Coordinates of C-alpha atoms and ligand atoms in Angstrom, one line a residue:
M19 CA 15.3 19.8 -7.3
D20 CA 17.4 18.1 -4.7
T21 CA 15.7 15.8 -2.3
N22 CA 18.6 14.8 -0.2
I23 CA 16.6 15.5 3.0
G24 CA 18.7 13.1 5.0
M25 CA 22.1 12.1 3.7
R26 CA 23.4 8.7 4.5
S27 CA 26.5 10.4 5.8
E28 CA 24.4 11.7 8.6
L29 CA 23.5 8.2 9.7
S30 CA 25.7 6.1 12.0
R31 CA 27.0 3.0 10.4
R32 CA 24.9 1.0 12.8
D33 CA 21.7 2.8 11.8
F34 CA 22.5 2.5 8.2
V35 CA 23.0 -1.3 8.4
K36 CA 19.8 -1.6 10.5
G37 CA 17.8 0.4 7.9
C38 CA 19.1 -1.9 5.2
V39 CA 18.0 -5.0 7.2
T40 CA 14.6 -3.5 7.8
L41 CA 14.0 -2.7 4.2
T42 CA 15.2 -6.1 3.0
A43 CA 12.7 -7.7 5.3
F44 CA 10.0 -5.2 4.2
M45 CA 10.5 -6.2 0.5
G46 CA 10.0 -9.8 1.5
L47 CA 13.6 -10.7 0.5
P48 CA 15.8 -13.3 2.3
H49 CA 18.3 -12.0 4.8
A50 CA 21.1 -13.1 2.5
L51 CA 20.3 -10.2 0.3
V52 CA 20.9 -7.5 2.9
G53 CA 24.4 -7.0 1.4
K54 CA 23.0 -6.4 -2.0
V55 CA 20.5 -3.8 -0.7
Q56 CA 23.3 -2.2 1.3
E57 CA 25.4 -2.0 -1.8
T58 CA 22.6 -0.2 -3.7
A59 CA 22.0 2.2 -0.8
E60 CA 25.7 3.0 -0.7
S61 CA 26.1 3.6 -4.4
D62 CA 25.9 7.0 -6.1
R63 CA 23.2 5.9 -8.5
R64 CA 20.1 8.0 -8.3
L65 CA 16.8 7.5 -10.1
P66 CA 15.4 10.6 -11.9
V67 CA 11.7 11.0 -11.0
I68 CA 9.0 13.2 -12.5
W69 CA 5.9 13.5 -10.2
L70 CA 2.6 14.6 -11.7
H71 CA -0.5 15.6 -9.7
F72 CA -4.0 15.3 -11.1
Q73 CA -7.4 14.8 -9.3
E74 CA -6.5 14.1 -5.6
C75 CA -6.0 15.5 -2.2
T76 CA -2.2 15.4 -2.1
G77 CA -2.4 13.1 0.8
C78 CA 0.0 10.6 -0.9
S79 CA 2.8 13.3 -1.1
E80 CA 1.9 14.3 2.5
S81 CA 2.2 10.8 3.7
L82 CA 5.6 10.4 2.0
L83 CA 6.9 13.6 3.5
R84 CA 5.7 12.4 6.9
S85 CA 7.6 9.2 6.7
S86 CA 9.0 9.7 10.2
H87 CA 11.5 7.0 10.3
P88 CA 14.6 9.1 9.5
T89 CA 16.9 6.1 8.8
I90 CA 14.8 4.4 6.3
A91 CA 13.4 7.5 4.6
S92 CA 16.8 9.1 4.2
L93 CA 18.2 5.8 2.9
I94 CA 15.8 5.8 0.1
L95 CA 15.1 9.5 -0.6
D96 CA 18.8 9.7 -1.1
K97 CA 18.3 7.5 -4.1
I98 CA 15.7 9.6 -5.8
S99 CA 16.4 12.7 -7.9
L100 CA 13.0 14.4 -7.7
D101 CA 13.3 16.6 -10.7
Y102 CA 9.7 17.8 -11.0
H103 CA 7.0 17.7 -8.3
E104 CA 4.2 20.2 -8.7
T105 CA 3.5 20.8 -5.0
L106 CA 7.1 20.6 -3.7
M107 CA 9.2 22.4 -6.2
A108 CA 10.1 26.0 -5.6
G109 CA 9.7 27.0 -9.3
S110 CA 6.4 27.7 -10.9
G111 CA 4.9 28.7 -14.3
E112 CA 7.2 28.5 -17.3
Q113 CA 10.2 27.7 -15.1
A114 CA 8.5 24.6 -13.8
E115 CA 7.4 23.5 -17.2
K116 CA 10.9 23.9 -18.5
S117 CA 12.3 21.8 -15.6
M118 CA 10.0 18.9 -16.6
H119 CA 10.9 19.3 -20.3
D120 CA 14.6 19.3 -19.5
C121 CA 14.4 16.3 -17.3
I122 CA 12.5 14.3 -20.0
T123 CA 15.1 15.3 -22.6
A124 CA 18.1 14.6 -20.5
N125 CA 16.8 11.2 -19.2
K126 CA 14.9 9.7 -22.1
G127 CA 13.9 6.1 -21.2
K128 CA 15.7 6.4 -17.8
Y129 CA 13.3 8.3 -15.5
V130 CA 10.4 7.0 -13.5
L131 CA 7.1 8.8 -13.8
V132 CA 5.1 9.0 -10.6
V133 CA 1.5 9.9 -11.0
E134 CA -0.7 11.0 -8.0
G135 CA -4.4 11.5 -8.6
A136 CA -7.0 10.3 -11.1
I137 CA -7.2 11.5 -14.7
P138 CA -10.6 13.0 -15.8
T139 CA -11.4 12.0 -19.4
A140 CA -15.0 13.3 -19.8
E141 CA -15.6 16.3 -22.1
N142 CA -12.1 16.1 -23.5
G143 CA -10.5 16.2 -20.1
I144 CA -11.4 19.8 -19.3
F145 CA -11.8 19.0 -15.6
C146 CA -8.1 19.1 -14.8
K147 CA -5.6 21.3 -16.5
V148 CA -2.0 22.2 -15.5
G149 CA 0.1 24.6 -17.5
G150 CA -2.7 24.9 -20.1
R151 CA -2.7 21.2 -20.8
T152 CA -5.3 18.6 -19.8
A153 CA -4.2 15.8 -17.4
V154 CA -4.8 13.3 -20.3
D155 CA -2.2 15.2 -22.5
S156 CA 0.3 15.8 -19.7
L157 CA 0.2 12.1 -18.7
A158 CA 0.7 11.0 -22.4
A159 CA 3.6 13.4 -22.8
A160 CA 5.4 12.4 -19.6
A161 CA 4.7 8.7 -20.0
K162 CA 6.1 8.5 -23.6
D163 CA 9.8 8.3 -22.6
A164 CA 9.4 7.0 -19.1
L165 CA 11.1 3.8 -18.0
A166 CA 8.1 2.8 -15.9
I167 CA 5.2 4.5 -14.1
I168 CA 4.4 4.3 -10.4
S169 CA 0.7 5.2 -9.7
I170 CA 0.8 6.3 -6.1
G171 CA -2.5 6.2 -4.2
T172 CA -5.9 4.6 -5.1
C173 CA -6.8 7.6 -7.2
A174 CA -3.9 7.2 -9.7
S175 CA -4.2 3.4 -9.5
Y176 CA -7.9 3.0 -10.1
G177 CA -9.7 6.3 -10.1
G178 CA -10.3 6.5 -6.3
I179 CA -12.9 8.8 -4.9
Q180 CA -13.3 10.7 -8.1
A181 CA -14.4 7.6 -9.9
V182 CA -17.2 6.8 -7.6
P183 CA -20.5 6.5 -9.6
P184 CA -21.8 8.6 -11.3
N185 CA -18.2 9.7 -11.9
P186 CA -19.1 13.0 -13.4
T187 CA -15.6 13.8 -14.7
G188 CA -15.0 10.4 -16.2
A189 CA -12.0 9.8 -13.8
V190 CA -9.8 6.8 -14.4
G191 CA -6.5 5.4 -13.1
V192 CA -3.3 5.5 -15.2
G193 CA -3.6 1.9 -16.3
A194 CA -6.8 2.7 -18.2
L195 CA -5.0 5.2 -20.4
V196 CA -1.3 4.0 -20.7
K197 CA -1.0 0.6 -22.2
D198 CA 2.6 0.4 -23.4
K199 CA 4.6 1.0 -20.2
P200 CA 5.2 -1.1 -17.1
I201 CA 2.9 0.3 -14.3
V202 CA 3.2 -0.4 -10.6
N203 CA 0.2 0.5 -8.5
I204 CA 0.7 1.5 -4.9
P205 CA -2.9 1.9 -3.7
G206 CA -4.1 3.2 -0.4
C207 CA -5.8 6.4 0.5
P208 CA -3.1 7.4 1.2
P209 CA -0.7 4.5 0.8
N210 CA 2.0 3.6 3.2
P211 CA 5.0 5.6 2.1
Y212 CA 7.3 2.6 2.5
A213 CA 5.5 0.6 -0.2
F214 CA 6.5 3.3 -2.6
L215 CA 10.0 3.8 -1.3
S216 CA 10.7 0.1 -1.2
T217 CA 9.5 -0.3 -4.8
V218 CA 12.1 2.4 -5.9
L219 CA 14.8 0.7 -3.9
Y220 CA 13.9 -2.7 -5.3
Y221 CA 14.2 -1.4 -8.8
L222 CA 17.6 0.2 -8.1
T223 CA 18.8 -3.0 -6.4
F224 CA 17.7 -5.6 -9.0
N225 CA 17.2 -3.5 -12.1
K226 CA 13.6 -4.8 -12.5
L227 CA 10.3 -4.1 -11.0
P228 CA 9.0 -6.2 -8.1
A229 CA 6.5 -9.1 -8.7
L230 CA 2.9 -7.7 -9.0
D231 CA -0.5 -9.1 -8.2
A232 CA -3.4 -9.1 -10.6
L233 CA -4.3 -5.5 -9.7
G234 CA -0.7 -4.4 -10.4
R235 CA 0.4 -4.1 -6.7
P236 CA 3.8 -5.2 -5.4
K237 CA 3.2 -8.6 -3.8
F238 CA 5.7 -7.8 -1.1
A239 CA 3.3 -5.2 0.3
Y240 CA -0.1 -6.3 -0.9
G241 CA 0.3 -10.1 -0.9
R242 CA -1.9 -10.9 2.1
R243 CA -5.2 -9.9 3.6
I244 CA -5.3 -7.5 6.6
H245 CA -7.4 -10.2 8.4
E246 CA -4.5 -12.6 8.3
H247 CA -2.2 -10.6 10.5
C248 CA -4.6 -8.3 12.4
E249 CA -4.0 -8.2 16.2
R250 CA -7.8 -8.4 16.8
R251 CA -8.0 -11.7 14.9
P252 CA -8.1 -13.9 18.0
H253 CA -11.2 -12.0 19.0
F254 CA -12.8 -12.7 15.6
D255 CA -12.0 -16.4 15.9
A256 CA -13.4 -16.5 19.4
G257 CA -16.5 -14.6 18.4
R258 CA -15.9 -11.4 20.4
F259 CA -17.1 -8.4 18.5
A260 CA -17.6 -4.7 19.0
R261 CA -21.2 -4.0 17.9
A262 CA -21.3 -0.3 18.3
Y263 CA -18.7 2.4 18.6
G264 CA -18.0 3.0 22.3
D265 CA -19.7 -0.2 23.5
E266 CA -18.1 -2.6 25.9
G267 CA -16.7 -4.7 23.0
H268 CA -15.2 -1.7 21.4
A269 CA -13.6 -0.5 24.6
Q270 CA -12.2 -4.0 25.1
G271 CA -10.5 -4.0 21.7
Y272 CA -12.7 -6.7 20.2
C273 CA -12.9 -7.5 16.5
L274 CA -14.5 -4.7 14.3
Y275 CA -16.1 -7.1 11.8
Q276 CA -19.6 -6.2 12.9
L277 CA -18.9 -2.5 12.4
G278 CA -18.1 -3.2 8.8
C279 CA -14.4 -4.0 8.8
K280 CA -13.2 -4.8 5.3
G281 CA -10.0 -6.5 6.6
P282 CA -11.1 -10.0 5.5
V283 CA -11.2 -8.9 1.8
T284 CA -8.5 -6.3 1.7
F285 CA -5.0 -6.9 0.7
A286 CA -2.3 -4.7 2.4
N287 CA 0.3 -5.0 5.1
C288 CA -1.0 -2.3 7.5
P289 CA -1.0 -4.4 10.6
V290 CA 2.6 -5.2 10.0
Q291 CA 4.1 -2.0 8.5
R292 CA 1.7 0.4 10.3
F293 CA 1.9 4.2 9.9
N294 CA 4.0 7.1 11.0
D295 CA 6.3 4.8 12.8
V296 CA 4.3 5.1 16.0
G297 CA 2.7 1.7 15.7
A298 CA -0.7 2.9 14.7
W299 CA -3.0 1.7 11.9
P300 CA -6.8 2.2 11.5
V301 CA -7.9 -1.0 13.3
S302 CA -5.4 -0.5 16.1
I303 CA -7.1 2.8 17.0
G304 CA -10.6 1.4 16.8
H305 CA -11.8 2.1 13.3
P306 CA -12.7 -0.7 10.8
C307 CA -10.5 -1.0 7.7
I308 CA -12.4 0.6 4.9
G309 CA -10.6 -1.3 2.2
C310 CA -8.7 1.7 0.9
T311 CA -6.3 -0.4 -1.3
E312 CA -9.2 -2.2 -3.1
P313 CA -10.7 -0.6 -6.2
D314 CA -14.1 -2.2 -5.8
I315 CA -14.5 -1.5 -2.1
L316 CA -13.2 2.0 -1.2
F317 CA -16.0 4.5 -1.3
K318 CA -18.1 2.0 -3.2
T319 CA -19.2 0.0 -0.2
S320 CA -20.6 1.7 2.9
I321 CA -18.2 1.8 5.8
A322 CA -20.8 0.0 8.0
E323 CA -21.6 -2.7 5.5
K324 CA -20.4 -6.2 6.6
V325 CA -18.4 -8.0 4.0
Q326 CA -19.0 -11.6 2.9
I327 CA -16.1 -13.9 3.7
H328 CA -15.8 -16.4 0.8
E329 CA -12.3 -17.6 1.5
P330 CA -11.5 -17.8 5.2
T331 CA -7.8 -17.4 5.7
P332 CA -5.8 -18.3 8.8
F333 CA -4.3 -15.9 11.3
D334 CA -0.5 -16.0 11.1
G335 CA -0.1 -15.5 14.8
Y336 CA -1.2 -19.0 15.8
P337 CA 1.5 -21.4 16.7
P338 CA 1.9 -24.4 14.4
V339 CA 0.0 -27.5 15.4
D340 CA 1.9 -30.7 16.1
T341 CA 0.1 -33.4 14.1
G342 CA 2.4 -36.1 15.3
K343 CA 3.6 -36.8 11.8
K344 CA 7.3 -36.1 11.4
G345 CA 8.2 -33.3 9.0
K346 CA 4.5 -32.5 8.4
G347 CA 3.3 -29.6 10.4
A348 CA -0.4 -28.6 10.1
S349 CA -1.4 -26.3 7.3
P350 CA -2.0 -22.7 8.3
L351 CA -5.7 -23.3 7.6
T352 CA -5.7 -26.1 10.1
T353 CA -4.3 -23.7 12.7
A354 CA -7.1 -21.3 11.9
V355 CA -9.7 -24.0 12.2
V356 CA -8.2 -25.1 15.5
G357 CA -8.3 -21.5 16.7
L358 CA -11.9 -21.3 15.6
A359 CA -12.7 -24.7 17.2
A360 CA -11.3 -23.4 20.5
G361 CA -13.8 -20.5 20.2
V362 CA -16.6 -22.9 19.5
A363 CA -15.6 -25.0 22.5
L364 CA -15.9 -21.9 24.7
G365 CA -19.4 -21.2 23.3
A366 CA -18.2 -18.0 21.6
G367 CA -18.0 -19.6 18.1
A368 CA -21.7 -20.2 18.1
M369 CA -22.3 -16.5 18.8
M370 CA -20.0 -15.7 15.9
A371 CA -21.7 -18.0 13.5
K372 CA -25.1 -16.5 14.4
N373 CA -23.8 -13.0 13.7
L374 CA -21.8 -13.6 10.5
P375 CA -23.6 -13.2 7.2
D376 CA -25.0 -16.6 6.0
S377 CA -22.4 -17.3 3.4
A378 CA -19.5 -16.6 5.8
A379 CA -21.0 -18.8 8.5
A380 CA -21.6 -21.5 5.9
S381 CA -18.1 -21.1 4.5
K382 CA -16.6 -21.5 8.0
D383 CA -18.8 -24.5 8.8
K384 CA -17.7 -26.1 5.6
K385 CA -14.0 -25.8 6.6
N386 CA -14.6 -26.8 10.2
P387 CA -14.1 -30.5 10.6
Ligands
LIG407 FE1 -6.1 9.9 -3.7 FE2 -3.5 10.8 -3.0 FE3 -6.6 9.3 -1.3 FE4 -5.6 11.6 -1.2 O1 -3.1 12.5 -3.3 S1 -5.4 8.1 -2.7 S2 -7.5 11.2 -2.4 S3 -5.6 10.2 0.5 O2 -3.8 11.2 -1.3 O3 -4.5 10.5 -4.5
LIG408 FE1 -9.1 -7.4 12.4 FE2 -11.1 -6.5 10.9 FE3 -10.4 -9.1 10.7 FE4 -11.7 -8.2 12.9 S1 -12.5 -8.3 10.8 S2 -9.9 -9.5 12.8 S3 -10.8 -6.1 13.1 S4 -9.2 -7.4 10.1
LIG409 FE1 -6.5 1.3 4.3 FE2 -7.6 -0.7 5.6 FE3 -5.0 -0.2 5.8 S1 -8.4 1.3 5.3 S2 -4.9 2.0 5.6 S3 -6.1 -0.9 3.9 S4 -6.3 -0.9 7.4

């Protein structure tokens, strides 16, 4: 199946270079590497991809198809040869099965397996069968000769909604079953498509997978907490909160912490990368982050439940503080504390301390000189 939905040749040179610059920055790479990324984007090399679907809502594929930034999407989709994708391919039945078999045989050790959805393991895996095979068997067969696996979405990464207790189908993520292949998790329900697309481009550019965190997520996309770069953070630090949907604070765009926002404990780049290229992300439209990239939070903690903040992290939008010592700017934490202190000076910080859970308030007090 050909996925050349937007050929590079259709892009102006200017848009092409602009797309390469954006992607280089998105991958957290220095500007000096733009040329290398550009070289990859211009090469004829394409990565064979087999894409399996198990227990899920297909939102991850939907989100990828809706990547509405034509320059960037076309730059990367041009680099993928999507040889098997159960919901997009025109073929079905035996023809589809043959297509997967042919791709595996022709590309042994050279294709990337993308898995979308959780894998049910209870009762010999009978809860999900495709082509007469259980998801457990299909995954094992396609994983065997794969170069690497990308688990797209929280379902494939950690089990997602299917794995919520009591988890009747015994749903698990790919990493619980496949132990002998490199696995990159791209969680989110659904994830930002550019985290997936950039992982593919990173591999094609450097011939290796990007650095991962302890939960198997690319650090370039999941290296920081939402709370560190949320546009409502100055309201948090100043103690201005929405306390009910539709109240004055909500209408004013105040911090959503009191409504259960999980931003302080959720690692993702949503406030920076945003969705659908229209500048929106959950918090910007007034809904608390529900921690959709976190295996122990999504659907396991009530949306309204307030999180404990054990490690207060600074907002990256504050300007550096001049300490008067040459060459030694203040640490980012200091800038956060200064921001917090400003709130206290205005009397708002006291309100915040009163309304935060005890440990959060204590933790902030401890850091506050
Ligand atoms: Fe899961 Fe993908 Fe949530 Fe859906 O298919 S991560 S249910 S939005 O999108 O796997
Ligand atoms: Fe933003 Fe949520 Fe943090 Fe408030 S608690 S600053 S809304 S991430
Ligand atoms: Fe998910 Fe929170 Fe981002 S809910 S989409 S990680 S803002």
